[in-house]
Amino acid sequence: MTFQGWPAEAFEFFEQLETDNSKPFWQAHKARYERDVRAPMLALLDALEPEFGPGKVFRPFRDVRFSKDKTPYKTHIGAWLDSGGYIQLSADHLACGNGMYRLATDQLARYRAAVAEDVTGAELERVIAAVEAGGLAVHGQEPLRTTPRGFTKDHPRIGLLRNKGLVAWQEWEPAAWMGTPEAAETIAGFIRDSQPLMAWLDDHVGPSELPAR
């Protein structure tokens, strides 16, 4: 299947799922999800693979084991690319992200060491400035209110040191162009523009070396 964008029915599906997030609704409308939501996402990943590598679509089921919210289904579809990049579609928006959302303990230690060091820390500041100059936002994830252990509150990059993750993010409200093949190029443009941030994180943080839980 060639990517042609998402039809208006994709947004309508998620609007209705937000209203009736139940197993009977899902079972009655699963064919719509597969046709209007998941199939276009798979086609998009195929279109992006030559430049960004293969991707994977996340499962639509929520993990409710430790959540007070027991609704069973995600009200969005998400996918990620091997080389970096996250894509999300919901009733309200198309969104893209790139970076490391939640750092494991060993990753966080390497991140903070690199941020604190003058050369690599200054490099990250330049990368963030360049990415934001291109119109993207860079967000720190789960920032501490206090000073991380081992650092002083007057460190020149204390704001970055407080973060437990760092991502570039952009959202677009539903629009007609999302139902066209050109949506793939918009997403590809975001990934290209945000890739310097992912490259810095890959170089100085890398994957977690801790055993998987």
mmCIF file of C-alpha atoms in Angstrom:
data_model
loop_
_atom_site.group_PDB
_atom_site.id
_atom_site.type_symbol
_atom_site.label_atom_id
_atom_site.label_comp_id
_atom_site.label_asym_id
_atom_site.label_seq_id
_atom_site.Cartn_x
_atom_site.Cartn_y
_atom_site.Cartn_z
ATOM 1 C CA MET A 1 0.000 0.000 0.000
ATOM 2 C CA THR A 2 1.326 3.418 -0.988
ATOM 3 C CA PHE A 3 0.949 6.141 1.631
ATOM 4 C CA GLN A 4 -1.845 8.519 0.659
ATOM 5 C CA GLY A 5 -2.322 10.212 4.014
ATOM 6 C CA TRP A 6 -4.945 9.561 6.661
ATOM 7 C CA PRO A 7 -8.611 9.883 5.690
ATOM 8 C CA ALA A 8 -10.979 12.026 7.712
ATOM 9 C CA GLU A 9 -12.413 8.776 9.041
ATOM 10 C CA ALA A 10 -9.206 8.230 11.059
ATOM 11 C CA PHE A 11 -9.879 11.326 13.140
ATOM 12 C CA GLU A 12 -13.574 10.420 13.424
ATOM 13 C CA PHE A 13 -12.620 6.976 14.738
ATOM 14 C CA PHE A 14 -10.595 8.442 17.591
ATOM 15 C CA GLU A 15 -13.305 11.007 18.388
ATOM 16 C CA GLN A 16 -15.779 8.174 18.817
ATOM 17 C CA LEU A 17 -13.295 6.051 20.775
ATOM 18 C CA GLU A 18 -12.814 8.910 23.228
ATOM 19 C CA THR A 19 -16.587 8.879 23.792
ATOM 20 C CA ASP A 20 -16.948 5.104 24.008
ATOM 21 C CA ASN A 21 -13.654 3.513 25.061
ATOM 22 C CA SER A 22 -15.038 0.023 25.497
ATOM 23 C CA LYS A 23 -14.426 -3.482 24.218
ATOM 24 C CA PRO A 24 -17.830 -3.685 22.459
ATOM 25 C CA PHE A 25 -17.097 -0.472 20.531
ATOM 26 C CA TRP A 26 -13.601 -1.688 19.626
ATOM 27 C CA GLN A 27 -14.813 -5.039 18.398
ATOM 28 C CA ALA A 28 -17.577 -3.441 16.347
ATOM 29 C CA HIS A 29 -15.210 -0.929 14.722
ATOM 30 C CA LYS A 30 -11.878 -2.758 14.605
ATOM 31 C CA ALA A 31 -12.070 -3.035 10.802
ATOM 32 C CA ARG A 32 -12.265 0.774 10.613
ATOM 33 C CA TYR A 33 -9.184 1.080 12.796
ATOM 34 C CA GLU A 34 -7.247 -1.350 10.598
ATOM 35 C CA ARG A 35 -8.322 0.332 7.351
ATOM 36 C CA ASP A 36 -8.373 4.044 8.213
ATOM 37 C CA VAL A 37 -5.754 4.310 10.981
ATOM 38 C CA ARG A 38 -3.253 1.449 11.110
ATOM 39 C CA ALA A 39 -2.917 0.722 7.386
ATOM 40 C CA PRO A 40 -1.951 4.336 6.539
ATOM 41 C CA MET A 41 0.580 4.335 9.407
ATOM 42 C CA LEU A 42 2.171 1.145 8.084
ATOM 43 C CA ALA A 43 2.290 2.656 4.601
ATOM 44 C CA LEU A 44 3.929 5.777 6.026
ATOM 45 C CA LEU A 45 6.618 3.694 7.739
ATOM 46 C CA ASP A 46 7.288 1.932 4.440
ATOM 47 C CA ALA A 47 7.655 5.314 2.724
ATOM 48 C CA LEU A 48 10.084 6.573 5.373
ATOM 49 C CA GLU A 49 12.143 3.379 5.655
ATOM 50 C CA PRO A 50 14.639 4.095 2.822
ATOM 51 C CA GLU A 51 15.844 7.235 4.634
ATOM 52 C CA PHE A 52 15.181 6.484 8.308
ATOM 53 C CA GLY A 53 15.176 2.707 8.601
ATOM 54 C CA PRO A 54 12.339 0.390 9.596
ATOM 55 C CA GLY A 55 9.697 1.341 12.101
ATOM 56 C CA LYS A 56 7.146 -0.263 14.344
ATOM 57 C CA VAL A 57 3.547 0.559 15.256
ATOM 58 C CA PHE A 58 2.706 0.427 18.954
ATOM 59 C CA ARG A 59 -0.117 -1.798 20.160
ATOM 60 C CA PRO A 60 -3.478 -0.037 20.661
ATOM 61 C CA PHE A 61 -4.043 -1.534 24.109
ATOM 62 C CA ARG A 62 -3.295 0.416 27.271
ATOM 63 C CA ASP A 63 -1.342 -1.084 30.167
ATOM 64 C CA VAL A 64 -3.840 -0.553 32.974
ATOM 65 C CA ARG A 65 -2.138 -2.700 35.648
ATOM 66 C CA PHE A 66 -0.865 0.268 37.672
ATOM 67 C CA SER A 67 -3.237 2.976 36.453
ATOM 68 C CA LYS A 68 -6.394 4.357 38.007
ATOM 69 C CA ASP A 69 -7.685 4.898 34.470
ATOM 70 C CA LYS A 70 -8.916 1.483 33.355
ATOM 71 C CA THR A 71 -10.053 2.423 29.842
ATOM 72 C CA PRO A 72 -8.648 -0.350 27.662
ATOM 73 C CA TYR A 73 -7.598 1.431 24.454
ATOM 74 C CA LYS A 74 -5.216 4.236 23.561
ATOM 75 C CA THR A 75 -6.960 7.205 21.960
ATOM 76 C CA HIS A 76 -4.068 7.630 19.531
ATOM 77 C CA ILE A 77 -1.847 5.522 17.313
ATOM 78 C CA GLY A 78 1.909 5.778 17.773
ATOM 79 C CA ALA A 79 4.904 4.502 15.820
ATOM 80 C CA TRP A 80 8.675 4.845 16.072
ATOM 81 C CA LEU A 81 11.572 4.632 13.628
ATOM 82 C CA ASP A 82 14.818 2.773 14.254
ATOM 83 C CA SER A 83 17.000 5.806 13.520
ATOM 84 C CA GLY A 84 14.973 8.056 15.795
ATOM 85 C CA GLY A 85 11.591 9.651 15.437
ATOM 86 C CA TYR A 86 8.108 9.096 16.866
ATOM 87 C CA ILE A 87 4.804 9.665 15.063
ATOM 88 C CA GLN A 88 1.394 9.994 16.714
ATOM 89 C CA LEU A 89 -2.117 10.552 15.384
ATOM 90 C CA SER A 90 -5.202 11.269 17.498
ATOM 91 C CA ALA A 91 -8.505 13.058 17.140
ATOM 92 C CA ASP A 92 -6.818 16.348 18.034
ATOM 93 C CA HIS A 93 -3.495 16.304 16.230
ATOM 94 C CA LEU A 94 -0.709 14.759 14.242
ATOM 95 C CA ALA A 95 2.488 14.934 16.289
ATOM 96 C CA CYS A 96 6.151 14.025 15.878
ATOM 97 C CA GLY A 97 8.893 13.633 18.460
ATOM 98 C CA ASN A 98 12.591 12.823 18.455
ATOM 99 C CA GLY A 99 14.982 12.282 21.344
ATOM 100 C CA MET A 100 15.037 10.208 24.522
ATOM 101 C CA TYR A 101 11.812 10.500 26.490
ATOM 102 C CA ARG A 102 12.598 8.730 29.756
ATOM 103 C CA LEU A 103 16.238 7.939 30.552
ATOM 104 C CA ALA A 104 17.185 4.817 32.476
ATOM 105 C CA THR A 105 19.436 5.251 35.500
ATOM 106 C CA ASP A 106 22.665 4.574 33.600
ATOM 107 C CA GLN A 107 21.586 6.782 30.695
ATOM 108 C CA LEU A 108 20.714 9.610 33.069
ATOM 109 C CA ALA A 109 24.175 9.449 34.649
ATOM 110 C CA ARG A 110 25.842 9.694 31.219
ATOM 111 C CA TYR A 111 23.483 12.475 30.137
ATOM 112 C CA ARG A 112 24.244 14.601 33.179
ATOM 113 C CA ALA A 113 27.980 13.996 32.892
ATOM 114 C CA ALA A 114 27.916 15.159 29.261
ATOM 115 C CA VAL A 115 25.748 18.188 30.048
ATOM 116 C CA ALA A 116 28.016 19.211 32.918
ATOM 117 C CA GLU A 117 31.219 18.918 30.849
ATOM 118 C CA ASP A 118 32.093 22.241 29.210
ATOM 119 C CA VAL A 119 32.677 21.033 25.644
ATOM 120 C CA THR A 120 29.814 18.546 25.289
ATOM 121 C CA GLY A 121 27.441 20.667 27.363
ATOM 122 C CA ALA A 122 28.064 23.723 25.200
ATOM 123 C CA GLU A 123 27.606 21.540 22.117
ATOM 124 C CA LEU A 124 24.170 20.464 23.356
ATOM 125 C CA GLU A 125 23.181 24.093 23.917
ATOM 126 C CA ARG A 126 24.144 24.889 20.312
ATOM 127 C CA VAL A 127 22.219 21.888 19.021
ATOM 128 C CA ILE A 128 19.080 22.900 20.923
ATOM 129 C CA ALA A 129 19.367 26.497 19.699
ATOM 130 C CA ALA A 130 19.697 25.336 16.092
ATOM 131 C CA VAL A 131 16.750 22.933 16.351
ATOM 132 C CA GLU A 132 14.549 25.592 17.942
ATOM 133 C CA ALA A 133 15.627 28.154 15.335
ATOM 134 C CA GLY A 134 14.134 25.796 12.765
ATOM 135 C CA GLY A 135 10.733 26.123 14.434
ATOM 136 C CA LEU A 136 10.729 23.015 16.615
ATOM 137 C CA ALA A 137 10.345 22.941 20.390
ATOM 138 C CA VAL A 138 12.749 21.041 22.649
ATOM 139 C CA HIS A 139 11.294 19.857 25.955
ATOM 140 C CA GLY A 140 12.933 18.462 29.047
ATOM 141 C CA GLN A 141 11.070 15.499 30.489
ATOM 142 C CA GLU A 142 10.135 15.123 34.165
ATOM 143 C CA PRO A 143 12.468 17.928 35.326
ATOM 144 C CA LEU A 144 13.484 17.912 38.964
ATOM 145 C CA ARG A 145 12.430 20.859 41.095
ATOM 146 C CA THR A 146 15.584 20.477 43.117
ATOM 147 C CA THR A 147 19.256 20.349 42.163
ATOM 148 C CA PRO A 148 20.480 16.893 41.063
ATOM 149 C CA ARG A 149 22.866 15.282 43.529
ATOM 150 C CA GLY A 150 26.493 16.116 42.805
ATOM 151 C CA PHE A 151 25.796 19.466 41.123
ATOM 152 C CA THR A 152 25.371 23.022 42.327
ATOM 153 C CA LYS A 153 22.273 25.138 41.767
ATOM 154 C CA ASP A 154 24.366 27.812 40.056
ATOM 155 C CA HIS A 155 25.699 25.478 37.354
ATOM 156 C CA PRO A 156 25.378 27.296 33.985
ATOM 157 C CA ARG A 157 23.306 24.408 32.563
ATOM 158 C CA ILE A 158 21.312 23.559 35.674
ATOM 159 C CA GLY A 159 18.056 23.601 33.700
ATOM 160 C CA LEU A 160 19.298 20.878 31.372
ATOM 161 C CA LEU A 161 20.794 18.930 34.268
ATOM 162 C CA ARG A 162 17.400 18.693 35.976
ATOM 163 C CA ASN A 163 15.834 16.849 33.041
ATOM 164 C CA LYS A 164 15.218 13.105 33.000
ATOM 165 C CA GLY A 165 14.778 13.092 29.237
ATOM 166 C CA LEU A 166 15.022 15.455 26.274
ATOM 167 C CA VAL A 167 12.874 15.504 23.131
ATOM 168 C CA ALA A 168 12.077 17.699 20.162
ATOM 169 C CA TRP A 169 8.317 17.870 19.574
ATOM 170 C CA GLN A 170 5.868 19.351 17.093
ATOM 171 C CA GLU A 171 2.089 19.126 16.769
ATOM 172 C CA TRP A 172 -0.313 20.040 13.977
ATOM 173 C CA GLU A 173 -4.077 20.363 14.297
ATOM 174 C CA PRO A 174 -6.113 18.226 11.859
ATOM 175 C CA ALA A 175 -5.905 19.695 8.368
ATOM 176 C CA ALA A 176 -6.579 18.636 4.790
ATOM 177 C CA TRP A 177 -2.876 18.068 3.987
ATOM 178 C CA MET A 178 -2.811 15.137 6.434
ATOM 179 C CA GLY A 179 -5.003 13.261 3.962
ATOM 180 C CA THR A 180 -2.434 13.595 1.172
ATOM 181 C CA PRO A 181 0.914 11.928 0.340
ATOM 182 C CA GLU A 182 2.632 15.221 1.230
ATOM 183 C CA ALA A 183 2.108 14.415 4.916
ATOM 184 C CA ALA A 184 5.030 11.978 4.628
ATOM 185 C CA GLU A 185 7.389 14.762 3.586
ATOM 186 C CA THR A 186 6.232 16.989 6.451
ATOM 187 C CA ILE A 187 7.033 14.211 8.902
ATOM 188 C CA ALA A 188 10.345 13.468 7.186
ATOM 189 C CA GLY A 189 11.233 17.160 7.408
ATOM 190 C CA PHE A 190 10.635 17.150 11.148
ATOM 191 C CA ILE A 191 12.847 14.092 11.629
ATOM 192 C CA ARG A 192 15.655 15.623 9.553
ATOM 193 C CA ASP A 193 15.463 18.940 11.417
ATOM 194 C CA SER A 194 15.451 17.265 14.847
ATOM 195 C CA GLN A 195 18.081 14.644 14.065
ATOM 196 C CA PRO A 196 21.013 16.704 15.463
ATOM 197 C CA LEU A 197 19.444 16.381 18.919
ATOM 198 C CA MET A 198 19.075 12.622 18.507
ATOM 199 C CA ALA A 199 22.657 12.412 17.244
ATOM 200 C CA TRP A 200 23.991 14.199 20.347
ATOM 201 C CA LEU A 201 22.017 11.859 22.602
ATOM 202 C CA ASP A 202 23.213 8.803 20.683
ATOM 203 C CA ASP A 203 26.832 9.962 20.928
ATOM 204 C CA HIS A 204 26.854 10.943 24.614
ATOM 205 C CA VAL A 205 24.059 8.896 26.215
ATOM 206 C CA GLY A 206 23.382 5.843 24.076
ATOM 207 C CA PRO A 207 21.141 2.898 24.920
ATOM 208 C CA SER A 208 20.693 1.618 28.442
ATOM 209 C CA GLU A 209 23.011 -1.208 29.456
ATOM 210 C CA LEU A 210 20.806 -2.286 32.352
ATOM 211 C CA PRO A 211 18.950 -5.622 32.207
ATOM 212 C CA ALA A 212 15.448 -5.307 30.788
ATOM 213 C CA ARG A 213 12.694 -5.582 33.373
#
